[in-house]
Coordinates of C-alpha atoms in Angstrom, one line a residue:
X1 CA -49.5 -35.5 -45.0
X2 CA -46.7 -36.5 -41.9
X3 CA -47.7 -38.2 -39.6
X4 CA -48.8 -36.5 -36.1
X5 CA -46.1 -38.5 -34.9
X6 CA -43.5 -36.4 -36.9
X7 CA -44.9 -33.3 -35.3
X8 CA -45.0 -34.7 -32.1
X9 CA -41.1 -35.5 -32.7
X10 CA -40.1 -32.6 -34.2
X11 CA -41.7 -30.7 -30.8
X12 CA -39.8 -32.8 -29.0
X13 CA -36.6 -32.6 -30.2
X14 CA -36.7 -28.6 -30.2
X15 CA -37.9 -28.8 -26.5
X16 CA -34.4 -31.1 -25.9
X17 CA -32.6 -28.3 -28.1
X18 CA -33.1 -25.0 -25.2
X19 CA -30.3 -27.0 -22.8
X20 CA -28.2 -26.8 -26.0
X21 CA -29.0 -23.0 -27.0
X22 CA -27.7 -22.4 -23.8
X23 CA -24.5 -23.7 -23.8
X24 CA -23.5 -22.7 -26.9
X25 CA -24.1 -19.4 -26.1
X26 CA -21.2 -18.0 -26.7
X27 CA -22.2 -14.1 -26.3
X28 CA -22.7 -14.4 -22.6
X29 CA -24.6 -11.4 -20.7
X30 CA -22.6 -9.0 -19.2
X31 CA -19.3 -10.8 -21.0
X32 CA -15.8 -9.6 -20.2
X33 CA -14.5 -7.4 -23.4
X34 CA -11.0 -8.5 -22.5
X35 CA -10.9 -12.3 -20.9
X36 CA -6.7 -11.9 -21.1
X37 CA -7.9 -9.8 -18.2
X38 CA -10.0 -12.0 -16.5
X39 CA -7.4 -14.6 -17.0
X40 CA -4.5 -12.5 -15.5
X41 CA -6.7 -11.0 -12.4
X42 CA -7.5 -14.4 -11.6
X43 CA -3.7 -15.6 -11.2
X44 CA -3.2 -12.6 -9.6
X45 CA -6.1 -12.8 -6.4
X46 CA -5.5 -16.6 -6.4
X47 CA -1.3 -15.9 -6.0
X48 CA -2.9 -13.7 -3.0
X49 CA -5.1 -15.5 -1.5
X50 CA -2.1 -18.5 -1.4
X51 CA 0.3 -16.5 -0.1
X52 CA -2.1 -14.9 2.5
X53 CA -3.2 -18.8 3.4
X54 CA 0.5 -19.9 3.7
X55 CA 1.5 -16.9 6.4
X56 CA -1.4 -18.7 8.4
X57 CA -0.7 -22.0 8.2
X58 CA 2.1 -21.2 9.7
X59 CA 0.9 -20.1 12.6
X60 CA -1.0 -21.7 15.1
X61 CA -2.5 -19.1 17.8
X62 CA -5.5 -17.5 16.5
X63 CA -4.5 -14.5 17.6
X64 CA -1.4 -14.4 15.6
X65 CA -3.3 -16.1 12.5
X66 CA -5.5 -12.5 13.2
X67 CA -2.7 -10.5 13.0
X68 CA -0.7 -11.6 10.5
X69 CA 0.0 -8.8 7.4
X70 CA 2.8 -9.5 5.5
X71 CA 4.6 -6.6 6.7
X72 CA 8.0 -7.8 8.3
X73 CA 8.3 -5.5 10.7
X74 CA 4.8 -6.0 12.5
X75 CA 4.5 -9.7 11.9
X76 CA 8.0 -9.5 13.9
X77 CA 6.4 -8.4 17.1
X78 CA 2.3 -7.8 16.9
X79 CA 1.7 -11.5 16.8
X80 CA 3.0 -11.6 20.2
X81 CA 0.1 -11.1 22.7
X82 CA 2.9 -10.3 25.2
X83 CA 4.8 -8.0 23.2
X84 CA 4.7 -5.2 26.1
X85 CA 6.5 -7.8 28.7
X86 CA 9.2 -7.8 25.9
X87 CA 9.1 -4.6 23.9
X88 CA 12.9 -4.4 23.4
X89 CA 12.2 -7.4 20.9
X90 CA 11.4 -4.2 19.0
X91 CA 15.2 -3.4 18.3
X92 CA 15.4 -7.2 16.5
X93 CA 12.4 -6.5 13.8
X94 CA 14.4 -3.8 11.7
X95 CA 14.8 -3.7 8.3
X96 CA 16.7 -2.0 5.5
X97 CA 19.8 0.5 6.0
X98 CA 19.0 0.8 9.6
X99 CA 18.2 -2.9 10.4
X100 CA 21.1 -2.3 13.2
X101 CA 19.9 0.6 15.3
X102 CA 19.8 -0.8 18.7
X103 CA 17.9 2.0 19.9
X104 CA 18.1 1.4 23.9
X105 CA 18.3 -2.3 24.1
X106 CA 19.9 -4.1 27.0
X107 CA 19.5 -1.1 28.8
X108 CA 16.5 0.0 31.9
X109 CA 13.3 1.1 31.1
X110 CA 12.3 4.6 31.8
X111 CA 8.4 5.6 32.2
X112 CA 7.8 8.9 31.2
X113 CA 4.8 9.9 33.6
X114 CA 5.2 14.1 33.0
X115 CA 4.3 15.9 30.0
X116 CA 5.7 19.1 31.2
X117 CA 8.7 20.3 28.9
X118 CA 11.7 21.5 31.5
X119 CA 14.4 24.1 30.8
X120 CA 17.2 21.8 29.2
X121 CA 19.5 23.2 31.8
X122 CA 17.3 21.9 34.4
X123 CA 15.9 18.9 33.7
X124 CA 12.9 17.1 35.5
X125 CA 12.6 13.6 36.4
X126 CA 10.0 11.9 34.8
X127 CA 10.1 14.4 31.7
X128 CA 10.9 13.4 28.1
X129 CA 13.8 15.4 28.5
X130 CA 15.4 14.0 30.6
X131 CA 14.8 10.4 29.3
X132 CA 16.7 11.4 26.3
X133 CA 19.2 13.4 27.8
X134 CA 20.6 10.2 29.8
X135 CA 23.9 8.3 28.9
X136 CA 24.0 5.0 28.1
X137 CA 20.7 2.6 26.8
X138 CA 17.8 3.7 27.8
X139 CA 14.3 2.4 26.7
X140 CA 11.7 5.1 27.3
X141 CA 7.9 4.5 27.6
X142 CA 5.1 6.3 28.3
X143 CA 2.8 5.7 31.2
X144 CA -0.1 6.9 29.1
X145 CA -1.7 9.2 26.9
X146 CA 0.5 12.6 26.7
X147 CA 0.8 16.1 24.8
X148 CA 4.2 17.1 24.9
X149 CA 4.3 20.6 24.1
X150 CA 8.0 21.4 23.5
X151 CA 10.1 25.0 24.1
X152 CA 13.0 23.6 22.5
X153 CA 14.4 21.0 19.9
X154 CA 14.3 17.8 21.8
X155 CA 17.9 16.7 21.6
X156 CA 18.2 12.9 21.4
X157 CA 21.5 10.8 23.0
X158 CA 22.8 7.9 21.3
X159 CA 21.1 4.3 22.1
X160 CA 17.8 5.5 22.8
X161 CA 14.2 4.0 22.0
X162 CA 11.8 6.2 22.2
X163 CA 9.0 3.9 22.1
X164 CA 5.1 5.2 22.1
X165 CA 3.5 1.7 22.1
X166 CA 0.6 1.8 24.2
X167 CA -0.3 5.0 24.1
X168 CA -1.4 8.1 22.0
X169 CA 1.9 10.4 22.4
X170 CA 2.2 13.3 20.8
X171 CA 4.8 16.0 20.6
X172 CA 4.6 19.5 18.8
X173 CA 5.7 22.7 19.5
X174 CA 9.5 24.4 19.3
X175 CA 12.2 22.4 17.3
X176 CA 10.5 19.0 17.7
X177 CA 12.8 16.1 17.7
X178 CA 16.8 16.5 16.6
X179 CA 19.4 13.7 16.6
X180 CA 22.9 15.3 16.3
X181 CA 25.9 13.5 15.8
X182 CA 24.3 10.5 17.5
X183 CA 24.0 6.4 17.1
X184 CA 21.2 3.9 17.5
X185 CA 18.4 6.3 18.3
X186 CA 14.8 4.1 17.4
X187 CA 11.7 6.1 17.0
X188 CA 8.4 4.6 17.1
X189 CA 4.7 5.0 17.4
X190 CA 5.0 9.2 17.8
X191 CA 2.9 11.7 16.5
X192 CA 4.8 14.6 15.6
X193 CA 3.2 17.7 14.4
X194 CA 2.6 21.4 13.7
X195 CA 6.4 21.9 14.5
X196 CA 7.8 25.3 14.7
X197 CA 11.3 27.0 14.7
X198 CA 13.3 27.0 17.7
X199 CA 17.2 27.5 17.1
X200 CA 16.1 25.5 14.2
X201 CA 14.3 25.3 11.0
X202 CA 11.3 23.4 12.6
X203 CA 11.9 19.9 11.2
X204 CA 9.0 17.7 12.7
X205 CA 12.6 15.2 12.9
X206 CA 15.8 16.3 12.2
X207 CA 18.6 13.4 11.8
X208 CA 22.2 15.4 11.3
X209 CA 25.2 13.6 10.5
X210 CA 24.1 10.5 12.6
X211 CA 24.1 6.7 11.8
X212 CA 21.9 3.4 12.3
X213 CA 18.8 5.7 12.7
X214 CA 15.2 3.4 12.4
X215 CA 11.7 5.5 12.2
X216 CA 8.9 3.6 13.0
X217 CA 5.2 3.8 12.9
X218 CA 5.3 7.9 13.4
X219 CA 2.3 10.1 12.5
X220 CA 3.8 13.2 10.7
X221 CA 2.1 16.5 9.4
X222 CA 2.2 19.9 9.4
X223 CA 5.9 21.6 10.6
X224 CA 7.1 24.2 9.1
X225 CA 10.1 22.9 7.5
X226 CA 10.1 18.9 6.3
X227 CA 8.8 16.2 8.0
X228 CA 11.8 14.4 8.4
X229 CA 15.1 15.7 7.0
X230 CA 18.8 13.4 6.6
X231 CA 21.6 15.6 6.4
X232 CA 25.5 16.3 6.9
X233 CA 26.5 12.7 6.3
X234 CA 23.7 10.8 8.0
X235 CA 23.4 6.9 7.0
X236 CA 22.2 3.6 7.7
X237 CA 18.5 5.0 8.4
X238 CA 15.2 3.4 7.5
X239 CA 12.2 4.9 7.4
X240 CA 9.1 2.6 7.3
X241 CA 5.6 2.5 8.5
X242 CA 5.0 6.1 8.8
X243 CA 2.3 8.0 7.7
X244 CA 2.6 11.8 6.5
X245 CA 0.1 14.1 5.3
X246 CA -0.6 17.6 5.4
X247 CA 2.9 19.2 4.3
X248 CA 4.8 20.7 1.3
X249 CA 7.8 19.4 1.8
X250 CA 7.8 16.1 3.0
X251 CA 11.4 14.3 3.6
X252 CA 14.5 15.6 2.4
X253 CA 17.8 13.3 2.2
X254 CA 21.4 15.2 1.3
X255 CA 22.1 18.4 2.8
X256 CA 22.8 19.9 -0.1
X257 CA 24.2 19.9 -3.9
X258 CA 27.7 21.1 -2.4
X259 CA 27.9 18.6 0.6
X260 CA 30.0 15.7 -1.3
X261 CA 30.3 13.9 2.6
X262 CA 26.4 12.7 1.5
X263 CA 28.3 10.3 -0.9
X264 CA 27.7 7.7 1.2
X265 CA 24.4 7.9 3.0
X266 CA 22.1 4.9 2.1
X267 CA 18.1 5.4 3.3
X268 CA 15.4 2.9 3.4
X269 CA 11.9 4.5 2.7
X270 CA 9.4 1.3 3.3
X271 CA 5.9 0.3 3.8
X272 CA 4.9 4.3 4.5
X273 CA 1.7 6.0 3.4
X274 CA 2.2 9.2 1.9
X275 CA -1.2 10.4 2.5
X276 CA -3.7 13.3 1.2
X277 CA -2.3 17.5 0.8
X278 CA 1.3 16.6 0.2
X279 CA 2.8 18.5 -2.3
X280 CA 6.6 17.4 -2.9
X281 CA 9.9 15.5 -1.6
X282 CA 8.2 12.2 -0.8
X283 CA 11.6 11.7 -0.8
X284 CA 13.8 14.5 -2.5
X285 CA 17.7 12.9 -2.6
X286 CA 20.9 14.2 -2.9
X287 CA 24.3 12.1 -4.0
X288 CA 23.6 9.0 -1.6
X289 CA 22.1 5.6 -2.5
X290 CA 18.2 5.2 -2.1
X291 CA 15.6 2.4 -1.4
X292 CA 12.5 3.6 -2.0
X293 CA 10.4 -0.2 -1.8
X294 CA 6.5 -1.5 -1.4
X295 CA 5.2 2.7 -0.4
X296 CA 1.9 3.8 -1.2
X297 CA 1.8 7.4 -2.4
X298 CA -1.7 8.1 -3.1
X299 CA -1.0 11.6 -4.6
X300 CA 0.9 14.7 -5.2
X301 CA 1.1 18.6 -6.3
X302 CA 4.2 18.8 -8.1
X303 CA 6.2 15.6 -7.8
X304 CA 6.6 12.6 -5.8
X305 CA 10.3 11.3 -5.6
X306 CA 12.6 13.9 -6.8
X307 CA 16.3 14.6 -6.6
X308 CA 19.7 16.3 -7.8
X309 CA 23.5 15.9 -7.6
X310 CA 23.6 12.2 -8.8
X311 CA 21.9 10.2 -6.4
X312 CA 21.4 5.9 -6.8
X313 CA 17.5 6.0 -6.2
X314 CA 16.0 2.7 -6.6
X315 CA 12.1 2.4 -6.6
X316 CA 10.7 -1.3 -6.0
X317 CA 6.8 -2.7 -5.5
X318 CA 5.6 1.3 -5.1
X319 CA 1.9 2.1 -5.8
X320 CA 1.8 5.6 -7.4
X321 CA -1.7 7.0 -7.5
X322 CA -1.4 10.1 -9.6
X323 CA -3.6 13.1 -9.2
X324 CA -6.3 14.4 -11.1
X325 CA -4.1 17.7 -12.7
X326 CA -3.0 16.6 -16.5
X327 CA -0.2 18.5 -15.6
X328 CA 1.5 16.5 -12.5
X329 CA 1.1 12.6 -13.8
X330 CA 5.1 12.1 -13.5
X331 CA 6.6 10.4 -10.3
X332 CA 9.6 11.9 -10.7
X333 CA 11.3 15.4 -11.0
X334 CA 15.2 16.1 -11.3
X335 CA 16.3 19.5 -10.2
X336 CA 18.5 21.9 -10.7
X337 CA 20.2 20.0 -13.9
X338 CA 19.7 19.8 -17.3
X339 CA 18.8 16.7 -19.6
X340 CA 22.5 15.5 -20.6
X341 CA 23.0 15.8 -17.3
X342 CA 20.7 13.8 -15.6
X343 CA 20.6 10.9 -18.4
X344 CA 23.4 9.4 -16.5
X345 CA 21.8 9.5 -13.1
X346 CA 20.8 5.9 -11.6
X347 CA 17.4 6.3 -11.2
X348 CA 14.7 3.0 -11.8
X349 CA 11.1 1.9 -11.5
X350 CA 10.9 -2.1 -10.8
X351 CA 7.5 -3.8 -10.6
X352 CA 6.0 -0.5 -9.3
X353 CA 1.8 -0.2 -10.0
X354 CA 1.2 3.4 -11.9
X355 CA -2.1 4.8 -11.3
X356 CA -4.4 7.3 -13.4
X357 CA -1.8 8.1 -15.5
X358 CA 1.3 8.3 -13.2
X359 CA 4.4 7.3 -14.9
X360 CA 8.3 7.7 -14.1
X361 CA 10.9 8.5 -16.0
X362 CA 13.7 6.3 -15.3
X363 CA 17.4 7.0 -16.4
X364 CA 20.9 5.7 -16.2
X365 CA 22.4 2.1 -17.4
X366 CA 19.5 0.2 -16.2
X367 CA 22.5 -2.6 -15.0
X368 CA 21.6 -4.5 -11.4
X369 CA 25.3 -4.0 -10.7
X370 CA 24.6 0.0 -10.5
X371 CA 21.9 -0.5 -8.1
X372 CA 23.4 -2.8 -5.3
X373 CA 24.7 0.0 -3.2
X374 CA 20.7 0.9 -2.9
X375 CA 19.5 -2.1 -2.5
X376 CA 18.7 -3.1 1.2
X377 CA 15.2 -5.7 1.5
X378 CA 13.6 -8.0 -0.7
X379 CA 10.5 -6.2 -2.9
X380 CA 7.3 -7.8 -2.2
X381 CA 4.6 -7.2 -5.0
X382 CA 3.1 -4.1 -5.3
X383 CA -0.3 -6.1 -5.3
X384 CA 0.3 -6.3 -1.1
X385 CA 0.5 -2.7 -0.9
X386 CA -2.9 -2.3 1.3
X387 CA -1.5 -5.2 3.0
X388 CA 1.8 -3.8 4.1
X389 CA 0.8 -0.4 4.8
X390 CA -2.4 -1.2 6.5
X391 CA -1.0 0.1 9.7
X392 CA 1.0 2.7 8.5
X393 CA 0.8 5.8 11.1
X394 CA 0.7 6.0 14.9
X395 CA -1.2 2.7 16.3
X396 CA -3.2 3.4 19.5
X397 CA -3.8 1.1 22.3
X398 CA -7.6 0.6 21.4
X399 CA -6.1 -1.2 18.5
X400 CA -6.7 2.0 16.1
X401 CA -4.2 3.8 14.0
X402 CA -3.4 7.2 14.9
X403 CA -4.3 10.8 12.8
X404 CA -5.8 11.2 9.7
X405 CA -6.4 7.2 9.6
X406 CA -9.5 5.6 11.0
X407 CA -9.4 2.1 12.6
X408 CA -8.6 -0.6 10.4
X409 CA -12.2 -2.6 10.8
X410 CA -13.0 -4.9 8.2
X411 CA -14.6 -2.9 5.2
X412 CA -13.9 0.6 6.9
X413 CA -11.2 3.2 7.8
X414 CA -9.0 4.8 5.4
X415 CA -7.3 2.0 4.6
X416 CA -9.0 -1.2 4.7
X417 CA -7.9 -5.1 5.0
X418 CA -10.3 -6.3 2.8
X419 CA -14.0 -5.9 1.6
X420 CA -15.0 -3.5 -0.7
X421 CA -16.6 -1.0 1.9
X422 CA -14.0 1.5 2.6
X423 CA -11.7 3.7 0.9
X424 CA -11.5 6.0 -1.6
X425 CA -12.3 5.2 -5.4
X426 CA -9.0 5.1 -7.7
X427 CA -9.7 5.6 -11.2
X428 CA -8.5 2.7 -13.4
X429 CA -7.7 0.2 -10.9
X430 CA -9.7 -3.5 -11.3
X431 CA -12.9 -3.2 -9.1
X432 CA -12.7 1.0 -8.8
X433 CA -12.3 0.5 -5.2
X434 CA -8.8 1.4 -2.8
X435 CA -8.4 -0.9 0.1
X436 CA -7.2 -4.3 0.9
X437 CA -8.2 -6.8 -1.9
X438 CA -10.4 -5.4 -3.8
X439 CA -13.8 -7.1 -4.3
X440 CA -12.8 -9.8 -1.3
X441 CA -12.7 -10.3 2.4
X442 CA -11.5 -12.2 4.6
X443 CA -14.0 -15.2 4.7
X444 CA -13.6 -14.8 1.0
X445 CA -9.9 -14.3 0.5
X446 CA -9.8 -14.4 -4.0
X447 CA -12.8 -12.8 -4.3
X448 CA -13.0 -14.6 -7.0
X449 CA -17.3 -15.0 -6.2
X450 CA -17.8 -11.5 -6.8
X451 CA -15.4 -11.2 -9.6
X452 CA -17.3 -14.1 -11.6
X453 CA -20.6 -12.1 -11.1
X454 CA -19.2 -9.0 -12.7
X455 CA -18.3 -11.0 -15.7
X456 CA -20.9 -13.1 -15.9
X457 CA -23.7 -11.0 -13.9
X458 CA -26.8 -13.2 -12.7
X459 CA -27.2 -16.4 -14.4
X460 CA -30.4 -17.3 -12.6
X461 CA -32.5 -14.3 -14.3
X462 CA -30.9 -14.6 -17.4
X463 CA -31.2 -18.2 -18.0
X464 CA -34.9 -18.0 -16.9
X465 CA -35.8 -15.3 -19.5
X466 CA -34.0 -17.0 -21.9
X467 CA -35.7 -20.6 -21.3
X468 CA -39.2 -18.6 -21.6
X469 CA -38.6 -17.2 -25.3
X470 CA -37.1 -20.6 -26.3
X471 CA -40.6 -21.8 -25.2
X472 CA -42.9 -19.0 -26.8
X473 CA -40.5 -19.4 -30.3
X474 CA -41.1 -23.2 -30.0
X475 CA -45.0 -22.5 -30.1
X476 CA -44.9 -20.2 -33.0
X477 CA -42.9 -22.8 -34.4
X478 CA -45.4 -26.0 -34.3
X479 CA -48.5 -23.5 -35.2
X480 CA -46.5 -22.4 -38.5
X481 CA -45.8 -26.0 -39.5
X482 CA -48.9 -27.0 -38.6
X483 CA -50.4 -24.7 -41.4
X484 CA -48.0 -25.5 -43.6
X485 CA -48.6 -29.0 -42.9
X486 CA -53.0 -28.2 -43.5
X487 CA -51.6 -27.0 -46.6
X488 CA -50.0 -29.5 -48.2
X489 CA -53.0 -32.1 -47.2
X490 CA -55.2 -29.3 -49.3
X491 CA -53.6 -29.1 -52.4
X492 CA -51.8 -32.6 -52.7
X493 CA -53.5 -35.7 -53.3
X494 CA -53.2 -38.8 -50.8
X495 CA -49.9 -41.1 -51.7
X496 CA -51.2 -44.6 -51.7
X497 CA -48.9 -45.5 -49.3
X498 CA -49.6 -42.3 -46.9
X499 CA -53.7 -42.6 -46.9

C-alpha cells in the first residue's frame, strides 16, 4: 500500500494545480469571437483618448480645457470666456471655400432691439431690416431673445454678420433670408423655419450668384422650398455647423443642368448634422466642385448626396447612418443621366464610416489630382464625428443647442459628449449606442474599463465558481483513490520492503 504521505502529496499538489487551471484557461467566459476586433477598437479609443488629452494639454484655463471639441471652428472662439467683448473674432475662425467672408468686420455694431418686420420701403430703426439694408460693414446683434416674423424675403447687403450669439433668434415667415449678388455676408447662430413664398420660392436661405458666403451654426427645418439653396454662379461658400431636419429637400447647389456659369462654384459642407425626417439633397450638386467632409447624416428617404451635370463631389470623414428600408441603403443618387454617362463623373468616398448597410457608389478616375479643385480642409477621422458635430444647430445662451437638439449634458441630449446614456441606438456600430465615445466618459476617456468587461465579463464570480468545483472535483478525487488504494491493500500481499 502508499504511503499516507503519498496521498497527502498527491492532495496537495492538485490543491496547487486550481491557480494553474485558471490561467490556462484559454476559453474565457464571455470571450470575444473576433479579438482582431478587440485589438483594432482598442487602437482606435486609445488614438482618441490621446488626441482628446493632447488638445488639453495645450490649454491651460479650465474653462477652455472644458470646452475644447476638436471642431475648428468653435475651438477658434468658445474657449474664450470673453468672446462677446470680441465677437468679430468670429470672421477669423472660417474654414473651407468661404474661410474669407468677412462678414461685417471692422465695421460698428448694430443691436437689433425690434422684432417688428417694416415695409422695405420704410424701414425702422432698430429692425432687422434695416440692419441689413445698411452700406458698408455692419455687425448686427441681437439684444435678446426675438421672433422675427417676416412679410418679405429679407434682402442681405454685402459685408454683413448677422450674428445670433447670445440669444435664441428666430426668423420665419415670407421669403426668409436672400443674398443677391452680394459679398462677405456671415450667418450665424439663426433659426430659420417654416418659410413660405414671398416673390420667391420660400428658400429658408437663398444665396444667388454671390461669393465668400459662410453659414454658421443655423437651425433649419421646414420651408417650403430647400433649406439652403446656391445658385446662378454662387462660390466660395461654406456651410458648417448647421443642423437641419424636418424637410424634403434639403440644400441644393447648381441652378440648374443648363446653367454652365455653375462651373466654377466650390462649396464646403462641414461638421453639419443632417438630422431625423429628411428625405433628399443633403446636398444635391450641379457642375461645381464639392467638399462634403466630417458630416453626420443619421438618415434618409431616398438618397443622401446626389447630383447631375458632372459635378467634382468629394466625400471625406462622413458618418452615413442608413435607414431601416432595404430599399434606400445607397448614399448616393445621380440624376437625370444614364450609367455611361455618369461613369466619368468625379464622385469619391474617403475614410467615410457606412452604417446599417449604407454604402456609396463612387465613380470617375479615382486620381487625387481630379479632386484638388474640391478639396478645401483637412479630413479629421470619422471616429470624431460626435465630437465635431456636438454643437451642431442654434446654441443658446443657457449653454443649450437650439431645436430639435437637447442640451449637450454629459450622458444626455441628442447628441452626447460622452457616456453611454443618451442617444439613439445604431444598429451595427461597436457598443450599439450613438453619442460621443461610445462606452466612455469623460473621467474615463478610452473606455477601455467597460470595454474589457464586455469581453471578459465579471472575473470575480466566475473565478469564484470556478475555484469551488476545482475543490468539490479534488474531494471526489482523494475518496476514489482512497478505495482504490483499500483495494490494492485487499487483494495484494505486503512487499517486504512496504510492511
Amino acid at each position: 500500500m502508499l504511503p499516507r504521505c503519498c496521498i497527502l502529496i498527491i492532495c496537495l499538489l492538485n490543491t496547487l494545480s486550481l491557480p494553474v487551471y485558471a490561467s490556462v484557461n484559454l476559453t474565457l467566459p464571455h470571450q470575444h469571437p473576433d479579438p482582431e476586433a478587440v485589438v483594432k477598437e482598442l487602437h482606435r479609443r486609445v488614438n482618441v483618448s490621446l488626441s482628446r488629452r493632447e488638445m488639453l494639454s495645450n490649454t491651460q484655463e479650465k474653462d477652455q480645457v472644458s470646452c475644447l471639441t476638436g471642431n475648428p471652428i468653435d475651438d477658434c472662439w468658445r474657449c474664450d470666456p470673453n468672446w462677446a467683448a470680441n465677437r468679430q473674432h468670429l470672421a477669423d475662425c472660417g474654414i473651407g471655400f468661404g474661410r474669407n467672408a468677412l462678414g461685417g468686420k471692422g465695421g460698428p455694431i448694430y443691436v437689433v432691439t425690434d422684432s417688428s418686420d417694416p415695409d422695405p420701403d420704410n424701414l425702422k430703426p432698430g429692425t432687422l431690416r434695416d440692419a441689413v439694408s445698411q452700406t458698408g460693414p455692419l455687425w448686427i446683434t441681437f439684444s435678446g431673445d426675438m421672433l422675427i416674423k417676416l412679410k418679405h424675403p429679407l434682402m442681405v447687403t454685402s459685408f454683413k454678420t448677422i450674428d445670433g450669439r447670445g440669444a435664441n433668434v428666430q426668423i420665419t415667415g415670407g421669403g426668409c433670408v436672400s443674398i443677391e449678388h452680394v459679398t462677405n455676408v456671415i450667418v450665424h447662430n439663426i433659426n430659420i423655419h417654416h418659410c413660405v413664398p414671398a416673390n420667391s420660392d420660400g428658400d429658408g436661405l437663398h444665396i444667388f450668384g454671390s461669393t465668400n458666403i459662410w453659414v454658421d451654426h443655423c437651425t433649419l427645418s421646414d420651408c417650403a422650398d430647400g433649406l439652403i439653396d446656391c445658385t446662378e454662379g454662387s462660390t466660395a461658400i461654406t456651410i458648417s455647423n448647421n443642423y437641419f431636419f424636418h424637410h424634403d429637400k434639403v440644400m441644393l447647389l447648381g441652378h440648374s443642368d443648363d446653367y454652365v456659369a455653375d462651373r466654377g462654384m466650390q462649396v464646403t459642407v462641414a461638421f453639419n448634422r443632417f438630422g431625423e425626417g429628411l428625405s433628399q439633397r443633403m446636398p444635391r450638386c450641379r457642375f461645381g466642385n464639392f467638399h462634403v467632409v466630417n458630416n453626420d447624416y443619421t438618415g434618409w428617404d431616398m438618397y443622401a448626396v446626389g447630383g447631375s451635370a458632372s459635378p467634382t463631389i468629394n466625400s471625406q470623414g462622413n458618418r452615413y447612418i442608413a435607414p431601416s428600408n432595404p430599399n434606400n441603403k445607397e448614399v448616393t443618387m445621380r440624376l437625370d443621366a444614364e450609367s455611361k454617362e455618369w461613369a466619368a463623373w468625379n464622385w469619391r468616398t474617403e475614410g467615410d464610416v457606412m452604417v446599417n448597410g449604407a454604402f456609396f457608389v463612387p465613380s470617375g478616375d479615382g486620381l487625387d489630382a481630379q479632386y484638388a479643385m474640391a478639396s478645401s480642409l483637412a479630413p479629421k477621422s470619422a471616429d470624431f464625428i460626435d465630437q465635431l458635430t456636438l454643437n451642431s444647430g442654434v446654441m443658446l445662451a443657457n449653454g443649450g443647442i437650439g431645436v430639435g437638439i437637447s442640451s449637450p449634458t454629459s450622458g444626455t441630449g441628442g447628441i452626447s459628449g460622452g457616456g453611454s446614456g443618451g442617444g439613439t441606438t445604431v444598429p451595427n456600430t461597436p457598443g450599439g449606442t450613438y453619442g460621443g465615445i461610445q462606452g466612455g466618459t469623460y473621467g474615463d476617456p478610452t473606455g477601455l474599463d467597460g470595454y474589457y468587461g464586455m469581453i471578459f465579463g465579471s472575473s470575480a464570480s466566475t473565478l469564484q465558481a470556478s475555484y469551488q468545483t476545482c475543490i468539490i472535483l479534488s474531494a471526489l478525487m482523494i475518496l476514489i483513490l482512497s478505495i482504490l488504494l483499500t483495494d490494492y491493500a485487499v487483494f495484494w500481499p505486503c512487499h517486504p520492503y512496504n510492511c
